[in-house]
C-alpha cells in the first residue's frame, strides 16, 4: 500500500494506518470500509493513484464557450490538465454521465444570466474516486464508487465536494438515472402532487428519463396512470412498468382519447412537454386537479426557450375547477433530496423500481461511448428516440478496481 499513495506535488506521502471504524452510509445504505486515520499531514494535501489506477496528466471536458440552445454550437471539447481535489473534495473518474433536456437550457445561459462563458457543462455523473483531499479521506478512500449531481459532469474527471457525493454499490448507469430524473419525479409528486389512492394521473413523455419514474411512483400511490409516448415499443415498455393506459399519440388522438375515456377529468398531470400538450393537460383537469410543470422540452431549442401557450383564459379555467398549476425546479427542493435518493436506492436494490437506461445501442452511429458521444446523445434525445434515461459511457471500467 505504501507505494500506492502518491502526492500530487510529486513528494511521497506517508502511509495511512487503517482504523477500526466500519459502518453504513445513511443515504445509500452502502457499507463503508474501515476508515483510515492520517498519521502525519505535513507531506501532502491529497492522495492519488491508489493501487496503481493511473491518472492521465490531461483530460477532455465539454465547455460552454458561447450561449446558445444549439448544444453543438454552444459547447466545445477542450483538453485541459486533470484537476487537483481540494481538502474536502474527491477526484472522480467518470464512467457514465447522464443527458438531460435541461442541458441546452444551461448552455443557453437560462438558469443564471449572470454566468458568462466559458463554463463547464453536464449535471450528473457516476464513477470511481481516484484522488481525494485529507478531510475527504475521513469518509472516502480511493477506489470508492460514487455518483453526484452538480455542474461539470461532462468531463473525463470531475472534482466533487465529498459532502455532495453519493456512495453507490457499483458503477451502474441505473444509479445515475436517480440523481436528476428519478429525484424530480419522486419529490415533485410527493411535495406537489398530493396523490391519493384511486386518483387518475397523466404523465406526458412517460417513457423518457423522468416520465418512467413518475409512472411508477404514481402506481405505488395506488393511482390509475395514463402515459403518453410516441411509439408502440414505448407503449409496451410503459405497460411493463405498470402504466394502465399508454397512449401512443402518433396512432391515437390524445385529446379525443382523454375526453372519451376520462370524462371526469385528470386529477394530477406530470407535464414536461409544454405548448399544445400543456394546454390540453390544463383543459383535461378534473375538479381540484393539479398540474405539475417540470419542464417544457418542446420549446427548449427555440431562441426564447419557451413554447407558445395560450394562457389568456387561465384564471377562469383554474377558478371554474378549483384547479392549480404548480411549477417544480429540483434545486429549490434540495432539502428533500437525500431522503428521495435513499428511498429510491433502496427500492432499486429490492427490485421495486425499474431504472431504464438508453445507451444508444440502437442509435445510427452506435452506442454512446466516449465524451464526444455526448453531442450525439443530446441530438438523439431531442429527436425523441430514447426509451428511458439517455446515458453516455465516458470510459471503460478501470482494470484495478474490482468493484466494477
Coordinates of C-alpha atoms in Angstrom, one line a residue:
X1 CA 0.0 0.0 0.0
X2 CA 2.8 2.4 0.8
X3 CA 3.9 2.8 -2.8
X4 CA 0.3 3.5 -3.8
X5 CA -0.2 6.8 -2.1
X6 CA 1.3 9.4 -4.3
X7 CA 1.1 13.1 -3.6
X8 CA 0.0 15.3 -6.4
X9 CA 3.1 17.6 -5.9
X10 CA 5.3 14.6 -6.6
X11 CA 6.5 14.2 -3.0
X12 CA 6.0 10.9 -1.3
X13 CA 3.1 10.7 1.1
X14 CA 3.4 9.0 4.4
X15 CA 1.3 5.8 4.6
X16 CA -2.0 5.7 6.3
X17 CA -2.9 3.5 9.2
X18 CA -6.2 1.7 9.0
X19 CA -8.6 2.5 11.8
X20 CA -11.2 0.1 13.1
X21 CA -14.4 2.1 12.2
X22 CA -16.9 0.5 10.0
X23 CA -20.4 1.5 9.2
X24 CA -23.2 2.0 6.7
X25 CA -23.9 5.2 4.8
X26 CA -27.2 6.6 5.9
X27 CA -28.1 7.9 2.5
X28 CA -27.5 4.9 0.2
X29 CA -27.3 2.0 2.7
X30 CA -23.8 1.2 1.2
X31 CA -21.5 -0.5 3.6
X32 CA -18.4 1.6 4.1
X33 CA -14.9 0.0 4.5
X34 CA -12.8 0.7 7.6
X35 CA -11.8 4.3 7.6
X36 CA -8.1 5.4 7.8
X37 CA -6.5 7.9 10.0
X38 CA -3.8 10.3 8.9
X39 CA -0.6 9.9 10.9
X40 CA 1.2 12.9 9.5
X41 CA -0.3 15.5 7.2
X42 CA 2.8 17.6 6.7
X43 CA 3.9 16.0 3.5
X44 CA 0.8 16.0 1.4
X45 CA -2.5 17.7 0.8
X46 CA -4.2 14.9 -1.1
X47 CA -3.7 11.3 -2.3
X48 CA -3.8 10.0 -5.8
X49 CA -3.3 6.8 -7.8
X50 CA -4.3 4.2 -5.2
X51 CA -3.5 0.6 -6.3
X52 CA -1.9 1.8 -9.5
X53 CA -5.1 3.2 -11.1
X54 CA -3.0 5.6 -13.2
X55 CA -4.3 9.1 -13.7
X56 CA -3.5 10.8 -17.0
X57 CA -1.9 14.3 -16.9
X58 CA -4.6 15.7 -19.2
X59 CA -8.2 15.1 -19.9
X60 CA -11.1 16.1 -22.1
X61 CA -14.1 18.1 -20.9
X62 CA -17.0 19.9 -22.5
X63 CA -17.1 23.6 -22.1
X64 CA -19.8 26.1 -23.0
X65 CA -18.0 28.8 -25.0
X66 CA -21.0 30.5 -26.5
X67 CA -24.5 30.9 -25.1
X68 CA -26.9 29.1 -27.4
X69 CA -29.7 26.5 -27.2
X70 CA -27.9 24.7 -30.0
X71 CA -25.7 22.4 -28.0
X72 CA -23.2 21.7 -30.8
X73 CA -22.9 25.4 -31.4
X74 CA -22.6 26.3 -27.7
X75 CA -20.2 23.6 -26.5
X76 CA -16.7 22.6 -27.5
X77 CA -14.4 19.8 -26.4
X78 CA -11.2 21.0 -24.7
X79 CA -8.1 19.3 -23.4
X80 CA -7.0 20.5 -20.0
X81 CA -5.0 19.4 -17.1
X82 CA -6.6 16.9 -14.7
X83 CA -7.8 19.0 -11.7
X84 CA -6.5 18.5 -8.2
X85 CA -9.0 17.9 -5.5
X86 CA -9.1 20.3 -2.6
X87 CA -9.0 19.3 1.1
X88 CA -12.7 18.3 1.2
X89 CA -13.0 17.1 -2.4
X90 CA -13.0 13.9 -4.4
X91 CA -11.5 13.5 -7.8
X92 CA -13.9 11.2 -9.7
X93 CA -13.0 9.3 -12.9
X94 CA -16.4 9.4 -14.7
X95 CA -17.6 6.1 -16.0
X96 CA -21.1 7.3 -17.1
X97 CA -22.7 10.7 -17.4
X98 CA -26.4 11.5 -17.8
X99 CA -28.1 13.5 -20.5
X100 CA -30.9 15.9 -19.5
X101 CA -33.3 18.0 -21.6
X102 CA -32.1 21.0 -19.5
X103 CA -28.5 20.6 -20.8
X104 CA -29.4 23.0 -23.6
X105 CA -31.1 25.4 -21.2
X106 CA -27.8 25.5 -19.3
X107 CA -25.8 26.0 -22.5
X108 CA -28.1 28.9 -23.4
X109 CA -27.5 30.6 -20.0
X110 CA -31.1 30.5 -19.0
X111 CA -30.6 29.3 -15.4
X112 CA -28.3 32.1 -14.3
X113 CA -27.9 35.0 -16.6
X114 CA -25.0 36.4 -14.6
X115 CA -22.8 33.4 -15.5
X116 CA -20.9 34.0 -18.7
X117 CA -18.9 31.6 -20.8
X118 CA -16.7 29.8 -20.6
X119 CA -18.2 27.3 -18.1
X120 CA -18.3 23.6 -17.7
X121 CA -21.3 21.5 -18.9
X122 CA -23.1 18.5 -17.6
X123 CA -25.1 17.8 -14.4
X124 CA -24.6 14.3 -13.3
X125 CA -22.0 11.5 -13.3
X126 CA -21.0 8.3 -11.7
X127 CA -17.6 6.8 -11.4
X128 CA -14.7 5.9 -9.0
X129 CA -12.7 8.0 -6.7
X130 CA -9.1 8.2 -7.9
X131 CA -7.9 11.1 -5.7
X132 CA -9.1 12.9 -2.6
X133 CA -8.2 15.6 -0.1
X134 CA -7.3 14.9 3.5
X135 CA -10.6 15.9 5.1
X136 CA -12.4 13.9 2.5
X137 CA -10.3 10.8 3.3
X138 CA -12.1 10.6 6.7
X139 CA -15.1 9.3 4.9
X140 CA -13.9 8.1 1.5
X141 CA -11.0 6.2 0.1
X142 CA -9.6 5.9 -3.4
X143 CA -11.4 3.2 -5.2
X144 CA -14.9 4.0 -3.7
X145 CA -17.7 4.2 -6.2
X146 CA -19.8 7.4 -6.1
X147 CA -22.5 9.3 -8.0
X148 CA -23.0 13.0 -7.9
X149 CA -25.4 15.8 -9.1
X150 CA -23.5 19.0 -9.9
X151 CA -22.1 21.1 -12.7
X152 CA -19.1 20.0 -14.8
X153 CA -20.0 16.4 -15.2
X154 CA -19.2 16.3 -19.0
X155 CA -15.6 15.5 -18.4
X156 CA -13.3 12.5 -18.0
X157 CA -12.5 13.6 -14.5
X158 CA -14.6 15.8 -12.2
X159 CA -13.8 17.3 -8.8
X160 CA -16.8 16.7 -6.5
X161 CA -17.2 18.0 -2.9
X162 CA -17.2 14.9 -0.7
X163 CA -20.4 16.1 1.1
X164 CA -22.2 16.1 -2.2
X165 CA -21.2 12.7 -3.4
X166 CA -23.5 9.7 -3.0
X167 CA -21.9 6.3 -2.3
X168 CA -23.3 3.6 -4.6
X169 CA -22.7 -0.2 -4.5
X170 CA -21.3 -0.3 -8.1
X171 CA -20.8 1.9 -11.1
X172 CA -24.0 1.1 -12.8
X173 CA -25.8 3.6 -15.1
X174 CA -29.1 2.7 -13.4
X175 CA -28.0 4.6 -10.3
X176 CA -27.3 7.6 -12.5
X177 CA -30.9 7.7 -13.5
X178 CA -32.0 8.5 -10.0
X179 CA -29.9 11.7 -9.5
X180 CA -32.0 14.1 -11.5
X181 CA -34.7 12.2 -13.4
X182 CA -35.7 10.0 -10.5
X183 CA -35.4 12.7 -7.9
X184 CA -37.5 15.1 -9.9
X185 CA -40.4 12.6 -10.2
X186 CA -40.1 11.4 -6.6
X187 CA -40.0 14.9 -5.0
X188 CA -42.5 16.6 -7.3
X189 CA -45.2 14.0 -6.9
X190 CA -44.6 13.8 -3.2
X191 CA -44.5 17.5 -2.5
X192 CA -46.8 18.9 -5.2
X193 CA -48.9 16.0 -6.4
X194 CA -50.8 15.3 -3.2
X195 CA -51.6 11.9 -4.6
X196 CA -54.4 9.9 -3.2
X197 CA -55.3 6.3 -3.9
X198 CA -57.7 5.9 -6.8
X199 CA -56.9 9.2 -8.4
X200 CA -56.1 9.4 -12.2
X201 CA -52.6 10.6 -13.1
X202 CA -51.4 11.6 -16.6
X203 CA -47.7 11.5 -17.3
X204 CA -46.5 13.1 -20.5
X205 CA -43.4 11.8 -22.2
X206 CA -43.9 8.9 -20.0
X207 CA -41.2 6.6 -21.5
X208 CA -38.5 9.2 -21.1
X209 CA -35.9 9.7 -18.4
X210 CA -38.1 11.2 -15.7
X211 CA -41.5 10.1 -17.0
X212 CA -40.7 6.4 -16.3
X213 CA -40.3 7.2 -12.6
X214 CA -43.4 9.3 -12.4
X215 CA -45.4 6.4 -13.8
X216 CA -44.0 4.0 -11.2
X217 CA -44.4 6.4 -8.2
X218 CA -48.0 7.2 -9.1
X219 CA -48.7 3.4 -9.3
X220 CA -47.1 2.9 -6.0
X221 CA -49.5 5.5 -4.6
X222 CA -52.5 3.5 -5.8
X223 CA -53.3 5.7 -8.8
X224 CA -54.6 4.9 -12.2
X225 CA -51.9 6.0 -14.6
X226 CA -52.1 7.3 -18.2
X227 CA -48.8 7.7 -20.1
X228 CA -48.2 9.4 -23.4
X229 CA -45.5 8.2 -25.8
X230 CA -44.6 8.2 -29.5
X231 CA -44.1 4.5 -30.5
X232 CA -45.7 1.1 -29.8
X233 CA -42.4 -0.1 -28.4
X234 CA -42.5 2.7 -25.8
X235 CA -46.2 1.8 -25.1
X236 CA -45.1 -1.8 -24.4
X237 CA -42.4 -0.6 -22.0
X238 CA -45.0 1.6 -20.2
X239 CA -47.3 -1.4 -19.7
X240 CA -44.3 -3.4 -18.3
X241 CA -43.8 -0.8 -15.6
X242 CA -47.4 -0.7 -14.6
X243 CA -48.9 2.1 -16.7
X244 CA -52.7 1.4 -17.0
X245 CA -53.3 3.3 -20.2
X246 CA -50.3 4.0 -22.5
X247 CA -51.3 6.4 -25.4
X248 CA -49.2 6.4 -28.5
X249 CA -50.1 9.9 -29.7
X250 CA -48.8 9.1 -33.2
X251 CA -51.5 6.5 -33.6
X252 CA -54.3 7.9 -31.3
X253 CA -55.7 11.4 -31.0
X254 CA -54.7 12.3 -27.4
X255 CA -57.4 14.9 -26.9
X256 CA -60.2 12.7 -28.1
X257 CA -59.0 9.7 -26.1
X258 CA -58.9 11.7 -22.9
X259 CA -62.3 13.1 -23.4
X260 CA -63.8 9.8 -24.3
X261 CA -62.2 7.6 -21.7
X262 CA -61.8 10.1 -18.8
X263 CA -64.8 12.3 -19.0
X264 CA -64.5 13.3 -15.3
X265 CA -61.0 14.7 -16.0
X266 CA -57.5 14.1 -14.7
X267 CA -56.6 14.6 -11.1
X268 CA -52.8 15.1 -11.5
X269 CA -50.7 15.8 -14.5
X270 CA -46.9 15.4 -14.5
X271 CA -46.1 17.6 -17.5
X272 CA -42.7 18.1 -19.3
X273 CA -43.6 18.8 -22.9
X274 CA -45.2 22.3 -22.9
X275 CA -47.0 24.1 -25.7
X276 CA -50.1 22.4 -27.0
X277 CA -49.7 19.4 -24.7
X278 CA -49.7 21.7 -21.7
X279 CA -52.9 23.4 -23.0
X280 CA -54.5 20.0 -23.4
X281 CA -53.5 18.9 -20.0
X282 CA -54.9 22.1 -18.5
X283 CA -58.2 21.6 -20.3
X284 CA -58.3 18.0 -19.1
X285 CA -58.0 18.7 -15.4
X286 CA -60.7 17.4 -13.0
X287 CA -62.2 19.5 -10.2
X288 CA -59.4 20.2 -7.8
X289 CA -56.9 18.9 -10.3
X290 CA -53.2 19.6 -10.0
X291 CA -50.9 20.2 -13.0
X292 CA -47.2 19.9 -12.2
X293 CA -44.9 21.6 -14.7
X294 CA -41.4 20.1 -14.5
X295 CA -40.3 21.3 -17.9
X296 CA -41.4 22.2 -21.4
X297 CA -39.0 20.4 -23.7
X298 CA -40.9 21.4 -26.9
X299 CA -39.6 24.9 -26.6
X300 CA -36.0 24.4 -25.3
X301 CA -34.5 24.5 -28.8
X302 CA -36.1 27.8 -29.7
X303 CA -34.5 31.2 -29.2
X304 CA -36.7 32.1 -26.2
X305 CA -36.7 28.5 -24.8
X306 CA -40.5 28.9 -24.2
X307 CA -43.1 27.2 -26.4
X308 CA -46.2 29.2 -27.3
X309 CA -49.0 28.9 -24.7
X310 CA -52.5 30.4 -24.8
X311 CA -53.0 31.5 -21.3
X312 CA -55.5 34.3 -21.6
X313 CA -58.3 32.3 -20.0
X314 CA -56.1 30.5 -17.5
X315 CA -57.5 32.3 -14.4
X316 CA -61.0 31.3 -15.4
X317 CA -60.2 27.7 -16.1
X318 CA -58.4 27.4 -12.7
X319 CA -61.2 29.1 -10.9
X320 CA -64.0 27.0 -12.5
X321 CA -62.4 23.8 -11.4
X322 CA -60.6 24.9 -8.2
X323 CA -57.5 23.6 -10.0
X324 CA -53.9 24.6 -9.8
X325 CA -50.7 24.7 -11.8
X326 CA -47.5 24.0 -9.8
X327 CA -44.0 24.5 -11.0
X328 CA -41.1 22.3 -10.0
X329 CA -37.4 23.1 -10.2
X330 CA -35.2 20.5 -8.5
X331 CA -32.6 22.9 -7.0
X332 CA -35.5 24.5 -5.0
X333 CA -36.1 21.2 -3.2
X334 CA -32.7 20.1 -2.1
X335 CA -33.9 19.7 1.4
X336 CA -35.8 16.7 0.1
X337 CA -33.0 15.3 -2.0
X338 CA -31.2 13.0 0.4
X339 CA -34.4 11.3 1.6
X340 CA -35.5 10.8 -2.0
X341 CA -32.2 9.3 -3.1
X342 CA -32.1 7.0 -0.1
X343 CA -35.6 5.7 -0.7
X344 CA -35.1 5.2 -4.5
X345 CA -31.7 3.4 -4.0
X346 CA -33.4 1.0 -1.5
X347 CA -36.4 0.4 -3.9
X348 CA -34.0 -0.4 -6.8
X349 CA -32.0 -2.7 -4.6
X350 CA -35.1 -4.6 -3.6
X351 CA -36.3 -4.9 -7.3
X352 CA -39.2 -2.5 -6.7
X353 CA -38.1 0.2 -9.1
X354 CA -37.2 -0.1 -12.8
X355 CA -34.4 2.3 -14.0
X356 CA -34.5 2.0 -17.8
X357 CA -31.3 3.2 -19.4
X358 CA -30.7 4.1 -23.1
X359 CA -27.0 4.0 -24.0
X360 CA -27.7 4.4 -27.7
X361 CA -27.5 0.7 -28.7
X362 CA -30.0 1.4 -31.5
X363 CA -28.6 4.8 -32.5
X364 CA -27.5 5.1 -36.1
X365 CA -23.8 5.6 -35.2
X366 CA -23.9 3.1 -32.4
X367 CA -23.6 3.1 -28.7
X368 CA -22.7 6.4 -26.9
X369 CA -19.1 5.7 -25.9
X370 CA -16.5 8.4 -25.2
X371 CA -17.0 12.0 -24.1
X372 CA -17.6 13.3 -27.6
X373 CA -20.6 11.0 -27.9
X374 CA -22.4 13.5 -25.6
X375 CA -23.2 15.6 -28.7
X376 CA -24.9 12.6 -30.4
X377 CA -26.7 11.7 -27.3
X378 CA -28.2 15.2 -26.9
X379 CA -29.4 15.0 -30.6
X380 CA -30.8 11.5 -30.1
X381 CA -32.9 12.6 -27.1
X382 CA -34.2 15.7 -28.8
X383 CA -35.2 13.5 -31.8
X384 CA -37.5 11.7 -29.3
X385 CA -35.8 8.3 -30.0
X386 CA -34.8 7.4 -26.4
X387 CA -36.6 4.9 -24.3
X388 CA -35.6 5.7 -20.7
X389 CA -32.7 7.8 -19.5
X390 CA -30.0 8.7 -22.0
X391 CA -26.6 7.8 -20.7
X392 CA -23.1 8.1 -22.2
X393 CA -20.3 5.7 -21.2
X394 CA -17.3 8.0 -20.8
X395 CA -14.7 5.4 -20.1
X396 CA -14.4 1.6 -19.8
X397 CA -14.0 0.0 -16.3
X398 CA -10.8 0.5 -14.5
X399 CA -8.8 -2.8 -14.5
X400 CA -7.6 -2.1 -11.0
X401 CA -11.0 -1.6 -9.5
X402 CA -12.5 -4.9 -8.6
X403 CA -15.8 -3.2 -7.6
X404 CA -16.6 -2.6 -11.3

